[in-house]
Amino acid sequence: MKRYLAETLLFIKRMLGARKGRPAALVILLLLSLINLCSEWPRDVWRPAFVDAFEKLIPDSFGAPRELLFDHYQRRFPRIPTSEPVTIVEIDDKTLAATGQWPWPRNRLAALVDAIAAMQPVAIGLDIYMPEPDQTSPDKVADNLPPAEAELAARLRKLPSHEAMLAKSLAAVPTILGAAAYDHAAFATSTDMRSVPVLVHGTDPLDKVQRFDHVLASLPELQAAAQGQAMLNVALEQGTVRRVPMVMALGDKLVPSLSIEMLRVATGSPVLDVYADAYGVQSVGVADVRVPTQPDGDFWLHFASIRTTQNRYVSARDVLQGHVSPERIHNKLVLIGLTGSGLTDMRTTVLNELVPGIEIQAQIIESIFEGRYLRRPAWLKWAECAFTLTFGLLMIWYVPRADSHLARFMRTVPKASAVVGVGLNLLILWSCMVLFRAFGLLVDAASIFIILSAVMGSFFSTALADGDARHKTAPAPTASDDHGRIGRTPESPV
């Protein structure tokens, strides 16, 4: 076993040292570039079978560093809001303390919608779904009365149900109801819901977007009253929200997300436009607005810190009590959501902030309103690969040359290889951050750093192997006398 290990190490040293290490460096460059490409295979080319094999063999090899780097871009340059198109009416702790626990009777929610509508918002979106009848509705209460209260039960059944009251409120103002998509059947889920027609420009992207078979939506009576229905789903990666689907599939039809449906209703557009080609969704639009997406319909969100968006929150209690200035609601896109303790669905953003789910919807609308988009188009992956291969090949050709300026510099200056490596990678990172800040481009500097560092490291390993070999093969030193004569030791006779 020891002999086999020694022979293996000797073979590796010979391979590293062959032709000054260039073949080994070339193999490392090509192999890592292929693994990187397979970890994010562009959708604009045919996907060969070996890509899936690579992903299974080395899962998430470059994906995690890539996502962490993109998170760093946003933490370094978070979006600074320049407008306030959205107001969030939050059902918070003080609202629950004043009006009662959640879920509310639907007539109370209708009163909140009426109070908001009185201040003339552009549209109201409810980050709430109501798939079951209200058990406090007069007809439901009548069903639970004893036979002795037949007269009271009859009077109760003559009153409008709470669903009817809420439906009337929803129909009086542009409203959108939220829903949650499921990939499996659950209690109160269905296989369809009312939704706006989607007009596809180009190739049908049904097989490219996220697809679900079940949905948890509000009662049909409420759906019929609202002007729109939309999905509330967000994409989670290791517990962090980075992207949000702008459009997804429910069965065999495309359905919108809450944010884009809010804009459709606000602009009075009759349909949602989806622009797609053979590789997937390119953008989603309403009226004259087109939102660029990833091929699967996801929108890469540029987050603003929650500290800069606190002014958009208004307590539902203050709205019900008439203590809110109309300017906070008038001509705004209003979102109604839960933020009370134990009620809200808290999400972690790339800024390491824990925010209510309704905040994410507001930030999407705000980003679209300001035209601030993050992009990672398919061509960018090819550009990264071309740069990495070109720069890597230049390194393989230039670094081993003994007569090059770089070689003389590295022989002369202590720790020169570390200085060159750090300086090069800092330059690449700085360039990518400039592209992020100026154009919203998500350039994968992490993969470039890993691959080029590995190539440079192979030459360092070659140098170590050569040095070790020279040390082992050098002749043993012999002593000399003060006159430089070789072969005499101090103890030798004259």
XYZ file of C-alpha atoms in Angstrom:
494
model
C 0.000 0.000 0.000
C 2.799 2.402 0.909
C 4.613 1.592 -2.333
C 1.442 2.209 -4.349
C 0.896 5.541 -2.595
C 4.492 6.577 -3.189
C 4.264 5.680 -6.879
C 1.013 7.632 -7.174
C 2.549 10.712 -5.585
C 5.580 10.415 -7.856
C 3.315 10.181 -10.908
C 1.395 13.293 -9.804
C 4.653 15.189 -9.312
C 5.810 14.197 -12.770
C 2.496 15.273 -14.268
C 2.637 18.614 -12.473
C 6.193 19.178 -13.558
C 5.761 18.166 -17.187
C 6.365 21.077 -19.549
C 6.651 23.454 -16.592
C 3.196 22.469 -15.333
C 1.265 23.724 -18.338
C -0.639 20.480 -19.139
C -1.786 20.066 -15.544
C -2.898 23.705 -15.388
C -4.772 23.319 -18.668
C -6.625 20.246 -17.388
C -7.606 22.124 -14.196
C -8.778 25.145 -16.196
C -10.932 23.103 -18.573
C -12.362 20.767 -15.918
C -13.366 23.532 -13.496
C -14.781 25.630 -16.335
C -16.943 22.678 -17.394
C -18.150 22.079 -13.822
C -18.961 25.776 -13.486
C -20.886 25.762 -16.755
C -22.844 22.674 -15.706
C -23.742 24.272 -12.367
C -25.636 27.018 -14.263
C -26.224 25.679 -17.736
C -27.546 28.477 -19.986
C -31.061 27.857 -21.201
C -30.327 29.235 -24.654
C -28.549 26.040 -25.772
C -29.358 22.351 -25.895
C -28.719 20.635 -22.555
C -26.707 17.403 -23.018
C -27.150 14.420 -20.707
C -23.727 14.763 -19.077
C -24.821 18.046 -17.462
C -27.270 16.190 -15.196
C -24.564 13.636 -14.393
C -22.180 16.431 -13.351
C -24.835 18.031 -11.160
C -25.456 14.732 -9.357
C -21.749 14.013 -8.981
C -20.800 17.481 -7.694
C -24.028 19.135 -6.465
C -24.011 22.889 -5.877
C -20.293 23.103 -6.614
C -20.314 26.721 -7.767
C -23.915 27.628 -6.902
C -23.394 28.444 -3.226
C -20.388 30.767 -3.748
C -22.245 32.455 -6.600
C -25.329 33.160 -4.466
C -23.233 34.401 -1.542
C -21.395 36.799 -3.838
C -24.653 38.155 -5.262
C -25.886 38.645 -1.687
C -22.699 40.590 -0.952
C -23.368 42.886 -3.912
C -26.735 43.808 -2.441
C -25.415 44.239 1.091
C -22.722 46.540 -0.251
C -25.149 48.452 -2.476
C -28.746 48.001 -1.256
C -31.476 49.681 -3.229
C -32.311 53.162 -1.963
C -36.041 53.848 -2.507
C -36.699 57.000 -4.513
C -40.499 56.833 -4.465
C -43.335 55.616 -2.254
C -45.966 54.039 -4.511
C -47.038 51.456 -1.910
C -48.728 51.736 1.470
C -49.040 48.673 3.690
C -52.064 48.549 5.971
C -50.846 46.125 8.587
C -53.022 44.073 10.896
C -50.542 44.396 13.718
C -50.542 43.660 17.435
C -52.235 46.904 18.430
C -54.953 46.278 15.821
C -55.604 42.818 17.231
C -55.631 44.191 20.770
C -58.271 46.768 19.794
C -60.496 44.705 17.470
C -60.030 41.065 18.441
C -58.029 38.056 17.449
C -57.436 36.767 13.945
C -59.157 35.480 11.842
C -61.641 38.318 11.846
C -65.282 38.021 10.870
C -65.485 38.915 7.183
C -67.728 41.908 7.887
C -64.892 43.454 9.917
C -62.495 42.938 7.044
C -65.134 44.502 4.780
C -65.176 47.548 7.078
C -61.402 47.856 6.711
C -61.637 47.648 2.904
C -64.396 50.297 2.943
C -62.301 52.612 5.138
C -59.360 52.302 2.759
C -61.562 52.719 -0.325
C -62.938 55.982 1.091
C -59.447 57.505 0.708
C -59.361 56.549 -3.010
C -56.380 54.234 -3.512
C -55.393 53.111 -6.994
C -55.834 49.440 -6.051
C -56.002 47.244 -2.962
C -54.191 43.914 -2.721
C -54.984 41.450 0.050
C -52.110 39.231 1.161
C -54.824 37.014 2.605
C -56.743 34.020 1.285
C -60.111 32.888 2.613
C -60.913 29.361 1.404
C -63.534 28.553 4.061
C -66.883 30.137 4.978
C -66.994 32.536 7.910
C -68.456 30.613 10.835
C -69.558 33.865 12.499
C -71.777 34.748 9.541
C -75.497 35.134 10.504
C -76.597 32.076 8.526
C -73.885 29.935 10.158
C -74.873 31.168 13.608
C -78.512 30.363 12.812
C -77.577 26.799 11.889
C -76.106 26.314 15.369
C -79.102 27.622 17.338
C -81.347 25.153 19.203
C -84.854 24.439 17.837
C -86.353 26.675 20.523
C -84.718 29.685 18.837
C -86.324 29.060 15.464
C -87.686 32.624 15.242
C -84.248 34.135 15.936
C -82.675 31.755 13.423
C -85.163 32.855 10.755
C -84.344 36.523 11.332
C -80.611 35.801 11.176
C -80.979 34.005 7.848
C -82.583 37.119 6.380
C -79.415 39.103 7.069
C -76.670 39.218 4.439
C -73.832 36.794 5.020
C -70.413 38.117 5.922
C -69.114 36.814 2.585
C -71.763 38.860 0.790
C -70.760 41.974 2.723
C -67.079 41.483 1.932
C -67.852 40.710 -1.720
C -69.770 44.003 -1.966
C -66.784 45.880 -0.529
C -64.348 44.133 -2.865
C -66.464 44.941 -5.916
C -66.651 48.649 -5.043
C -62.919 49.312 -5.517
C -60.145 47.700 -7.635
C -59.062 44.750 -5.484
C -56.804 41.719 -5.868
C -57.018 38.580 -3.742
C -53.952 36.522 -2.955
C -53.633 32.758 -3.260
C -50.960 30.151 -2.513
C -49.855 27.506 -5.023
C -49.211 23.939 -3.849
C -47.612 20.981 -5.599
C -49.830 18.593 -3.644
C -53.424 18.455 -2.487
C -54.174 19.793 0.989
C -57.224 20.749 3.006
C -59.349 23.340 1.174
C -57.126 23.400 -1.931
C -58.595 23.321 -5.437
C -57.194 22.802 -8.923
C -58.213 26.137 -10.424
C -59.047 29.762 -9.656
C -60.322 32.806 -11.516
C -57.450 34.676 -13.137
C -56.815 37.241 -15.825
C -56.117 36.029 -19.381
C -52.400 35.826 -20.189
C -51.366 36.844 -23.699
C -48.171 35.045 -24.729
C -45.963 36.762 -27.300
C -43.752 34.094 -28.836
C -43.315 30.497 -27.712
C -45.596 29.107 -25.007
C -43.416 28.970 -21.836
C -45.722 26.624 -19.895
C -43.039 23.942 -19.559
C -40.346 26.457 -18.524
C -42.018 28.154 -15.522
C -42.737 26.728 -12.089
C -45.776 24.516 -12.329
C -48.307 23.642 -9.625
C -51.415 21.480 -9.613
C -53.253 22.859 -6.577
C -54.048 26.255 -5.115
C -55.352 27.569 -1.820
C -57.591 30.447 -2.904
C -60.538 32.390 -1.532
C -64.165 31.328 -1.857
C -65.638 31.565 -5.405
C -68.040 34.304 -4.237
C -65.102 36.471 -3.185
C -63.081 35.656 -6.296
C -65.979 36.764 -8.475
C -66.146 40.117 -6.690
C -62.446 40.989 -6.903
C -60.875 42.393 -10.062
C -57.899 40.061 -9.895
C -56.445 36.905 -8.340
C -52.724 36.363 -7.894
C -50.156 34.053 -6.366
C -48.221 34.950 -3.227
C -45.440 32.367 -3.628
C -41.795 33.361 -3.316
C -38.678 31.335 -4.145
C -36.663 30.199 -1.118
C -33.000 29.182 -1.419
C -31.444 27.958 1.827
C -34.173 29.887 3.645
C -33.435 33.190 1.885
C -35.593 35.073 -0.610
C -33.647 36.178 -3.674
C -36.145 35.743 -6.505
C -39.915 35.898 -6.827
C -41.942 34.301 -9.642
C -43.698 36.936 -11.741
C -45.671 34.280 -13.566
C -46.192 30.562 -12.915
C -48.392 27.726 -14.110
C -51.477 26.362 -12.372
C -52.299 23.201 -14.237
C -52.302 24.158 -17.913
C -52.657 27.914 -17.576
C -50.342 30.774 -16.660
C -51.193 32.856 -13.589
C -49.610 36.103 -12.320
C -47.964 37.049 -9.044
C -49.554 39.603 -6.722
C -47.164 42.422 -7.621
C -47.655 42.303 -11.400
C -51.406 41.744 -11.007
C -51.610 44.848 -8.813
C -50.040 46.881 -11.615
C -52.373 45.337 -14.193
C -55.459 46.267 -12.191
C -54.082 49.723 -11.396
C -53.472 50.474 -15.079
C -56.763 48.961 -16.219
C -55.024 46.535 -18.576
C -57.331 43.731 -19.744
C -54.575 41.107 -20.070
C -51.146 40.242 -18.766
C -48.432 40.114 -21.440
C -45.753 37.423 -21.322
C -42.860 37.655 -23.789
C -41.115 34.329 -24.330
C -38.967 32.415 -26.771
C -37.867 28.804 -27.088
C -35.626 29.138 -24.022
C -38.206 30.536 -21.607
C -39.758 33.766 -20.375
C -37.906 36.954 -21.297
C -40.181 39.512 -19.646
C -43.644 40.104 -18.219
C -45.557 43.264 -18.987
C -48.646 45.341 -18.361
C -49.549 48.458 -20.338
C -46.195 50.009 -21.372
C -44.164 48.370 -18.581
C -42.003 45.313 -19.288
C -40.283 43.563 -16.393
C -37.247 41.433 -17.352
C -37.252 37.941 -15.857
C -35.186 34.791 -15.787
C -36.220 32.066 -18.262
C -38.324 30.385 -15.544
C -40.305 33.582 -14.966
C -38.498 34.615 -11.778
C -37.767 38.245 -10.966
C -34.405 38.862 -9.269
C -35.242 41.378 -6.550
C -32.914 44.226 -5.528
C -33.749 44.678 -1.855
C -33.942 47.884 0.103
C -33.271 47.772 3.826
C -36.388 47.506 5.989
C -35.031 50.522 7.867
C -35.691 52.694 4.807
C -39.242 51.442 4.209
C -40.864 51.832 7.626
C -42.774 54.902 6.489
C -44.973 52.775 4.226
C -46.638 50.974 7.166
C -50.011 52.110 8.552
C -51.832 50.313 11.361
C -55.236 48.904 10.420
C -56.519 50.113 13.784
C -55.712 53.709 12.864
C -57.434 53.273 9.497
C -60.584 51.881 11.136
C -60.602 54.684 13.691
C -60.080 57.395 11.059
C -56.707 58.518 12.397
C -54.789 58.178 9.115
C -54.141 61.112 6.842
C -55.797 60.546 3.424
C -52.473 61.365 1.715
C -51.098 58.073 3.038
C -53.687 56.160 0.983
C -54.828 58.453 -1.847
C -53.547 57.346 -5.286
C -51.436 54.618 -3.671
C -51.176 50.908 -4.261
C -52.361 49.542 -0.924
C -51.467 46.127 0.442
C -53.335 44.605 3.378
C -51.305 42.055 5.319
C -50.701 40.449 8.687
C -47.770 41.565 10.829
C -49.104 40.652 14.282
C -47.041 38.354 16.485
C -47.424 34.728 15.447
C -49.558 35.579 12.404
C -47.195 36.798 9.742
C -45.056 34.676 7.458
C -41.606 36.148 8.148
C -38.970 35.898 5.433
C -35.195 36.375 5.422
C -33.831 38.645 2.704
C -30.326 38.764 1.240
C -29.664 41.725 3.532
C -29.976 39.334 6.509
C -33.180 41.064 7.588
C -36.303 39.266 8.778
C -39.293 40.971 7.147
C -43.023 40.234 6.777
C -43.993 38.521 3.552
C -46.082 41.547 2.571
C -42.896 43.662 2.582
C -41.428 41.554 -0.208
C -44.498 42.166 -2.371
C -44.203 45.893 -1.701
C -40.514 45.921 -2.659
C -41.257 44.179 -5.960
C -43.875 46.801 -6.862
C -41.511 49.569 -5.795
C -38.642 48.166 -7.907
C -40.885 47.896 -10.980
C -42.259 51.393 -10.403
C -38.707 52.788 -10.279
C -37.422 50.591 -13.136
C -34.646 49.190 -10.917
C -33.969 45.628 -12.074
C -31.244 43.070 -11.456
C -30.310 41.054 -14.509
C -28.444 37.875 -15.239
C -29.086 37.268 -18.941
C -27.999 34.056 -20.663
C -25.218 35.801 -22.606
C -23.556 36.844 -19.343
C -22.710 33.226 -18.486
C -21.008 32.792 -21.851
C -19.101 36.050 -21.352
C -17.871 34.859 -17.940
C -16.734 31.522 -19.411
C -14.965 33.254 -22.311
C -13.153 35.638 -19.945
C -12.118 32.827 -17.588
C -10.801 30.620 -20.397
C -8.978 33.486 -22.132
C -7.351 34.780 -18.961
C -6.569 31.248 -17.801
C -4.855 30.392 -21.104
C -2.812 33.595 -20.900
C -1.711 32.597 -17.406
C -0.779 29.089 -18.595
C 1.318 30.523 -21.433
C 2.922 33.405 -19.535
C 3.446 32.407 -15.889
C 5.939 29.509 -16.418
C 8.202 31.584 -18.682
C 11.485 32.147 -16.872
C 12.298 35.275 -18.904
C 8.965 37.029 -18.310
C 8.614 40.192 -16.247
C 6.217 38.337 -13.961
C 8.732 35.547 -13.358
C 11.504 38.045 -12.525
C 9.114 39.938 -10.259
C 8.102 36.772 -8.408
C 11.774 35.738 -7.994
C 12.744 39.162 -6.698
C 9.864 40.227 -4.440
C 9.020 38.152 -1.321
C 5.503 36.651 -1.386
C 5.008 38.058 -4.871
C 2.629 35.246 -5.893
C 0.275 36.152 -3.048
C 0.429 39.828 -3.980
C -0.325 39.090 -7.639
C -3.172 36.692 -6.811
C -4.850 39.004 -4.302
C -4.439 42.038 -6.551
C -5.875 40.238 -9.573
C -8.921 38.963 -7.720
C -9.589 42.313 -6.074
C -9.515 43.932 -9.514
C -12.013 41.372 -10.848
C -14.301 41.813 -7.835
C -14.153 45.611 -8.095
C -15.033 45.453 -11.801
C -18.007 43.185 -11.119
C -19.290 45.466 -8.372
C -19.080 48.420 -10.752
C -21.182 46.502 -13.285
C -23.686 45.655 -10.539
C -24.030 49.219 -9.339
C -24.123 50.823 -12.785
C -26.193 48.316 -14.774
C -27.689 45.879 -12.258
C -25.715 42.988 -13.804
C -25.041 39.977 -11.571
C -21.563 38.928 -12.686
C -20.218 35.727 -11.143
C -16.809 36.842 -9.883
C -16.762 33.948 -7.394
C -16.432 31.283 -10.082
C -13.794 33.322 -11.919
C -11.838 33.641 -8.657
C -12.051 29.917 -7.850
C -10.988 28.748 -11.303
C -8.117 31.200 -11.824
C -6.875 30.629 -8.270
C -6.794 26.896 -8.937
C -4.782 27.457 -12.116
C -2.312 29.694 -10.292
C -2.176 27.176 -7.448
C -1.200 24.411 -9.857
C 1.920 26.373 -10.837
C 2.704 26.915 -7.174
C 2.421 23.146 -6.610
C 4.691 22.578 -9.616
C 7.292 24.928 -8.155
C 7.175 23.077 -4.840
C 7.533 19.715 -6.586
C 10.515 20.957 -8.630
C 12.165 22.390 -5.550
C 11.701 19.147 -3.661
C 13.114 17.141 -6.564
C 16.194 19.369 -6.861
C 16.764 19.113 -3.117
C 16.727 15.302 -3.226
C 19.016 14.988 -6.268
C 21.606 17.638 -5.280
C 25.087 16.227 -4.273
C 26.052 16.380 -0.612
C 28.139 19.468 0.188
C 31.873 19.012 0.797
C 34.002 21.009 3.127
C 36.750 23.369 1.936
C 39.634 24.975 3.717
C 40.171 28.664 4.068
C 41.770 28.683 0.580
C 38.695 27.060 -1.003
C 40.254 23.624 -1.628
C 37.585 20.937 -1.942
C 37.787 17.585 -0.183
C 39.729 18.512 2.968
C 38.115 18.582 6.345
C 39.449 20.504 9.332
C 40.659 17.227 10.763
C 42.666 16.189 7.648
C 46.450 16.173 8.003
C 48.480 18.792 6.120
